[in-house]
Amino acid sequence: MAQITACIFDLDGVIVDTAVYHYRAWKRLANELGFDFTEEDNEKLKGISRVKSLELILGWGGIEKTETEREELASRKNTWYVEMIQSMRPDEILPGAKEFLQEMKAAGLKTALGSASKNSGLILERTGLLPLFDVLVDGNHVSASKPNPQVFLKGAEALGIEPANCVVFEDAVAGVEAAIAAGMKVVGIGSAEVLNRADLVVKGLFEIHVPQLNNL
Ligand code: G6P
Ligand code: MG
């Protein structure tokens, strides 16, 4: 079996819990448009790009908008979201994430970010995690979003490592599919029932250590 030499991490739900900020900003937008948006709805947007999320939300509200209007709405939501993540702090890093990244570095393994978010640089900077990543690939660098494997393939390429030598960490079904399509091993973060195509499912990065990576 191929030796694992790199890990590629999704951001939201794996390294930090930003779902609550996305939720508040989308809810504010939905309320302004005259309908409600629940936490259950928000769950369905995990790993889904900003533009696609807006399309789904407008569909749930039974609202049609032109492309120009949609651009304005997405940018309004993002302004509120960025206002909230500006004040994120290192204590918002999910349990075990920083420790696992440090453990990887100490073992000489490479790390990349593979996220749909266009705000990942700001989040990693605010939480102090930026120095622990060798490469960042996010929504600013891809033309196709998960389940398309592009974000992970670009990460591996930038690291100079073959897909077969990479493990992806993901909390979203679309992300698990993307990792499989990229020819990589994948560890799901969350429920084994939902992420049933992953090679292993854990509750968080606090449950995983470097020696396990070659036994997936
Ligand atoms: C992640 C989150 C999604 C979010 C997407 C885009 O995948 O799980 O909820 O919509 O990133 O984030 P952005 O920061 O670019 O709006
Ligand atoms: Mg995620």
Short mmCIF file of C-alpha atoms and ligand atoms in Angstrom, two decimals:
data_model
loop_
_atom_site.label_atom_id
_atom_site.label_comp_id
_atom_site.label_asym_id
_atom_site.label_seq_id
_atom_site.Cartn_x
_atom_site.Cartn_y
_atom_site.Cartn_z
CA MET A 1 0.00 0.00 0.00
CA ALA A 2 1.16 3.56 -0.80
CA GLN A 3 2.90 5.35 2.08
CA ILE A 4 0.99 8.42 3.34
CA THR A 5 3.14 11.55 3.13
CA ALA A 6 0.52 14.34 3.13
CA CYS A 7 -2.86 15.28 4.56
CA ILE A 8 -5.36 17.66 2.98
CA PHE A 9 -7.89 19.27 5.31
CA ASP A 10 -11.29 20.73 4.72
CA LEU A 11 -11.70 23.84 6.90
CA ASP A 12 -15.29 24.42 8.07
CA GLY A 13 -16.33 21.59 10.38
CA VAL A 14 -12.89 19.95 10.45
CA ILE A 15 -10.45 22.62 11.68
CA VAL A 16 -12.89 25.30 12.90
CA ASP A 17 -16.62 25.45 13.52
CA THR A 18 -17.75 28.33 11.35
CA ALA A 19 -21.17 26.77 10.59
CA VAL A 20 -22.77 28.98 13.27
CA TYR A 21 -21.51 32.16 11.54
CA HIS A 22 -22.68 30.97 8.11
CA TYR A 23 -26.03 30.18 9.75
CA ARG A 24 -26.45 33.63 11.33
CA ALA A 25 -25.57 35.42 8.09
CA TRP A 26 -27.84 33.26 5.87
CA LYS A 27 -30.68 33.57 8.40
CA ARG A 28 -30.37 37.35 8.40
CA LEU A 29 -30.55 37.36 4.60
CA ALA A 30 -33.53 34.98 4.48
CA ASN A 31 -35.35 37.07 7.11
CA GLU A 32 -34.74 40.25 5.11
CA LEU A 33 -36.27 38.49 2.11
CA GLY A 34 -39.31 37.56 4.20
CA PHE A 35 -38.86 33.87 5.10
CA ASP A 36 -37.17 31.85 7.81
CA PHE A 37 -34.06 29.71 7.69
CA THR A 38 -33.54 26.95 10.24
CA GLU A 39 -30.45 25.21 11.60
CA GLU A 40 -31.68 22.10 9.81
CA ASP A 41 -31.59 23.98 6.49
CA ASN A 42 -28.08 25.13 7.37
CA GLU A 43 -26.91 21.50 7.74
CA LYS A 44 -27.71 20.95 4.05
CA LEU A 45 -25.23 23.69 3.08
CA LYS A 46 -22.16 21.98 4.57
CA GLY A 47 -19.38 22.01 2.00
CA ILE A 48 -21.60 23.78 -0.56
CA SER A 49 -20.19 26.90 -2.26
CA ARG A 50 -21.58 30.36 -1.51
CA VAL A 51 -23.30 30.75 -4.90
CA LYS A 52 -24.85 27.27 -4.79
CA SER A 53 -25.95 27.81 -1.14
CA LEU A 54 -27.77 31.00 -2.14
CA GLU A 55 -29.51 29.19 -5.02
CA LEU A 56 -30.76 26.51 -2.60
CA ILE A 57 -31.92 29.09 -0.03
CA LEU A 58 -33.82 31.13 -2.62
CA GLY A 59 -35.44 27.89 -3.81
CA TRP A 60 -36.58 27.05 -0.24
CA GLY A 61 -38.04 30.55 0.08
CA GLY A 62 -39.74 30.23 -3.30
CA ILE A 63 -37.99 33.36 -4.54
CA GLU A 64 -36.58 34.07 -7.99
CA LYS A 65 -33.79 36.60 -8.54
CA THR A 66 -31.75 37.68 -11.54
CA GLU A 67 -28.05 36.87 -11.66
CA THR A 68 -27.13 40.48 -10.76
CA GLU A 69 -29.48 40.40 -7.78
CA ARG A 70 -28.05 37.06 -6.66
CA GLU A 71 -24.52 38.45 -6.81
CA GLU A 72 -25.59 41.36 -4.62
CA LEU A 73 -27.31 39.04 -2.11
CA ALA A 74 -24.31 36.70 -1.90
CA SER A 75 -22.01 39.64 -1.32
CA ARG A 76 -24.33 41.08 1.37
CA LYS A 77 -24.28 37.72 3.21
CA ASN A 78 -20.50 37.56 2.88
CA THR A 79 -20.05 41.04 4.36
CA TRP A 80 -21.95 39.97 7.51
CA TYR A 81 -20.06 36.66 7.62
CA VAL A 82 -16.67 38.37 7.31
CA GLU A 83 -17.63 40.84 10.07
CA MET A 84 -18.13 37.85 12.39
CA ILE A 85 -15.04 35.84 11.43
CA GLN A 86 -12.84 38.97 11.75
CA SER A 87 -13.06 38.50 15.51
CA MET A 88 -12.46 34.71 15.55
CA ARG A 89 -9.86 33.60 18.06
CA PRO A 90 -7.53 30.59 18.48
CA ASP A 91 -9.91 29.12 21.09
CA GLU A 92 -12.39 28.49 18.24
CA ILE A 93 -10.14 25.81 16.73
CA LEU A 94 -11.89 22.43 17.02
CA PRO A 95 -10.48 20.01 19.64
CA GLY A 96 -7.32 18.22 18.54
CA ALA A 97 -6.93 20.05 15.20
CA LYS A 98 -3.89 22.13 16.12
CA GLU A 99 -2.26 19.22 17.98
CA PHE A 100 -2.72 16.87 14.99
CA LEU A 101 -1.25 19.44 12.57
CA GLN A 102 1.74 19.86 14.91
CA GLU A 103 2.13 16.09 15.19
CA MET A 104 2.19 15.84 11.38
CA LYS A 105 4.84 18.54 11.08
CA ALA A 106 6.99 16.82 13.72
CA ALA A 107 6.71 13.58 11.72
CA GLY A 108 7.81 15.37 8.52
CA LEU A 109 4.46 15.05 6.74
CA LYS A 110 3.06 17.75 4.43
CA THR A 111 -0.19 19.63 5.06
CA ALA A 112 -2.58 21.38 2.68
CA LEU A 113 -5.95 23.06 3.01
CA GLY A 114 -8.66 22.04 0.53
CA SER A 115 -11.72 24.18 1.24
CA ALA A 116 -14.65 25.59 -0.74
CA SER A 117 -14.48 28.81 1.30
CA LYS A 118 -13.13 32.01 -0.21
CA ASN A 119 -12.48 33.27 3.33
CA SER A 120 -10.10 30.51 4.44
CA GLY A 121 -6.98 32.73 4.53
CA LEU A 122 -8.64 35.14 6.96
CA ILE A 123 -9.89 32.32 9.22
CA LEU A 124 -6.47 30.63 9.37
CA GLU A 125 -4.81 33.94 10.09
CA ARG A 126 -7.25 34.87 12.88
CA THR A 127 -6.90 31.47 14.54
CA GLY A 128 -3.10 31.45 14.20
CA LEU A 129 -3.03 28.25 12.11
CA LEU A 130 -1.55 29.67 8.90
CA PRO A 131 2.08 28.58 9.66
CA LEU A 132 0.97 24.95 10.03
CA PHE A 133 -0.08 24.67 6.36
CA ASP A 134 2.38 24.17 3.48
CA VAL A 135 -0.25 24.91 0.82
CA LEU A 136 -3.69 26.58 0.72
CA VAL A 137 -6.21 25.73 -1.99
CA ASP A 138 -9.67 27.21 -1.54
CA GLY A 139 -12.72 28.58 -3.36
CA ASN A 140 -10.56 31.31 -4.90
CA HIS A 141 -8.50 28.74 -6.83
CA VAL A 142 -11.02 26.28 -8.26
CA SER A 143 -13.51 26.34 -11.12
CA ALA A 144 -15.50 23.28 -10.00
CA SER A 145 -16.63 22.65 -6.44
CA LYS A 146 -16.88 19.42 -4.41
CA PRO A 147 -17.85 16.63 -5.21
CA ASN A 148 -15.51 17.52 -8.09
CA PRO A 149 -12.00 16.46 -6.96
CA GLN A 150 -10.27 19.60 -8.32
CA VAL A 151 -9.60 21.26 -4.94
CA PHE A 152 -7.80 18.16 -3.58
CA LEU A 153 -5.91 17.39 -6.81
CA LYS A 154 -4.61 20.96 -6.89
CA GLY A 155 -3.51 20.61 -3.26
CA ALA A 156 -1.57 17.41 -3.99
CA GLU A 157 -0.03 18.94 -7.09
CA ALA A 158 1.10 22.07 -5.22
CA LEU A 159 2.66 19.84 -2.55
CA GLY A 160 4.35 17.74 -5.27
CA ILE A 161 2.78 14.55 -3.87
CA GLU A 162 0.84 11.82 -5.70
CA PRO A 163 -2.90 11.52 -4.82
CA ALA A 164 -2.36 7.93 -3.62
CA ASN A 165 -0.01 9.25 -0.91
CA CYS A 166 -2.59 11.72 0.46
CA VAL A 167 -5.32 11.46 3.11
CA VAL A 168 -8.23 13.91 3.08
CA PHE A 169 -10.13 14.97 6.22
CA GLU A 170 -13.75 15.96 5.51
CA ASP A 171 -17.06 16.53 7.33
CA ALA A 172 -19.29 16.86 4.25
CA VAL A 173 -20.62 14.09 2.00
CA ALA A 174 -19.68 16.10 -1.11
CA GLY A 175 -16.11 16.36 0.25
CA VAL A 176 -15.83 12.63 0.91
CA GLU A 177 -16.98 11.99 -2.68
CA ALA A 178 -14.43 14.51 -3.97
CA ALA A 179 -11.59 12.78 -2.10
CA ILE A 180 -12.60 9.36 -3.47
CA ALA A 181 -12.79 10.80 -7.00
CA ALA A 182 -9.28 12.22 -6.47
CA GLY A 183 -7.97 8.71 -5.68
CA MET A 184 -7.14 9.62 -2.08
CA LYS A 185 -7.85 7.97 1.27
CA VAL A 186 -10.47 9.83 3.29
CA VAL A 187 -11.20 10.21 6.98
CA GLY A 188 -14.71 11.48 7.72
CA ILE A 189 -15.34 13.79 10.66
CA GLY A 190 -18.85 13.26 12.03
CA SER A 191 -21.37 10.45 11.70
CA ALA A 192 -20.41 7.07 10.18
CA GLU A 193 -23.96 6.67 8.90
CA VAL A 194 -23.79 9.88 6.89
CA LEU A 195 -20.16 9.62 5.78
CA ASN A 196 -20.41 5.93 4.95
CA ARG A 197 -18.04 6.06 1.97
CA ALA A 198 -15.08 7.24 4.08
CA ASP A 199 -12.26 4.80 4.96
CA LEU A 200 -12.61 5.73 8.63
CA VAL A 201 -14.98 8.06 10.52
CA VAL A 202 -13.98 9.84 13.74
CA LYS A 203 -15.70 12.46 15.90
CA GLY A 204 -12.86 14.93 15.58
CA LEU A 205 -9.13 15.26 14.92
CA PHE A 206 -8.52 14.53 18.64
CA GLU A 207 -9.24 10.89 17.79
CA ILE A 208 -6.55 10.50 15.14
CA HIS A 209 -2.74 10.20 15.28
CA VAL A 210 -0.02 9.98 12.64
CA PRO A 211 0.72 6.22 13.01
CA GLN A 212 -2.91 5.42 12.05
CA LEU A 213 -2.54 7.11 8.64
CA ASN A 214 -0.89 4.09 7.02
CA ASN A 215 -3.61 1.69 8.20
CA LEU A 216 -6.65 3.25 6.55
C1 G6P B 1 -17.51 25.71 3.25
C2 G6P B 1 -18.75 25.72 4.13
C3 G6P B 1 -19.97 26.18 3.35
C4 G6P B 1 -19.67 27.51 2.66
C5 G6P B 1 -18.47 27.37 1.73
C6 G6P B 1 -18.12 28.69 1.04
O1 G6P B 1 -17.57 24.64 2.39
O2 G6P B 1 -18.99 24.43 4.68
O3 G6P B 1 -21.06 26.31 4.24
O4 G6P B 1 -20.80 27.96 1.92
O5 G6P B 1 -17.36 26.93 2.50
O6 G6P B 1 -17.65 29.59 1.99
P1 G6P B 1 -17.40 31.15 1.74
O7 G6P B 1 -16.61 31.58 2.95
O8 G6P B 1 -16.59 31.27 0.48
O9 G6P B 1 -18.73 31.80 1.61
MG MG B 2 -16.62 21.23 5.87
#
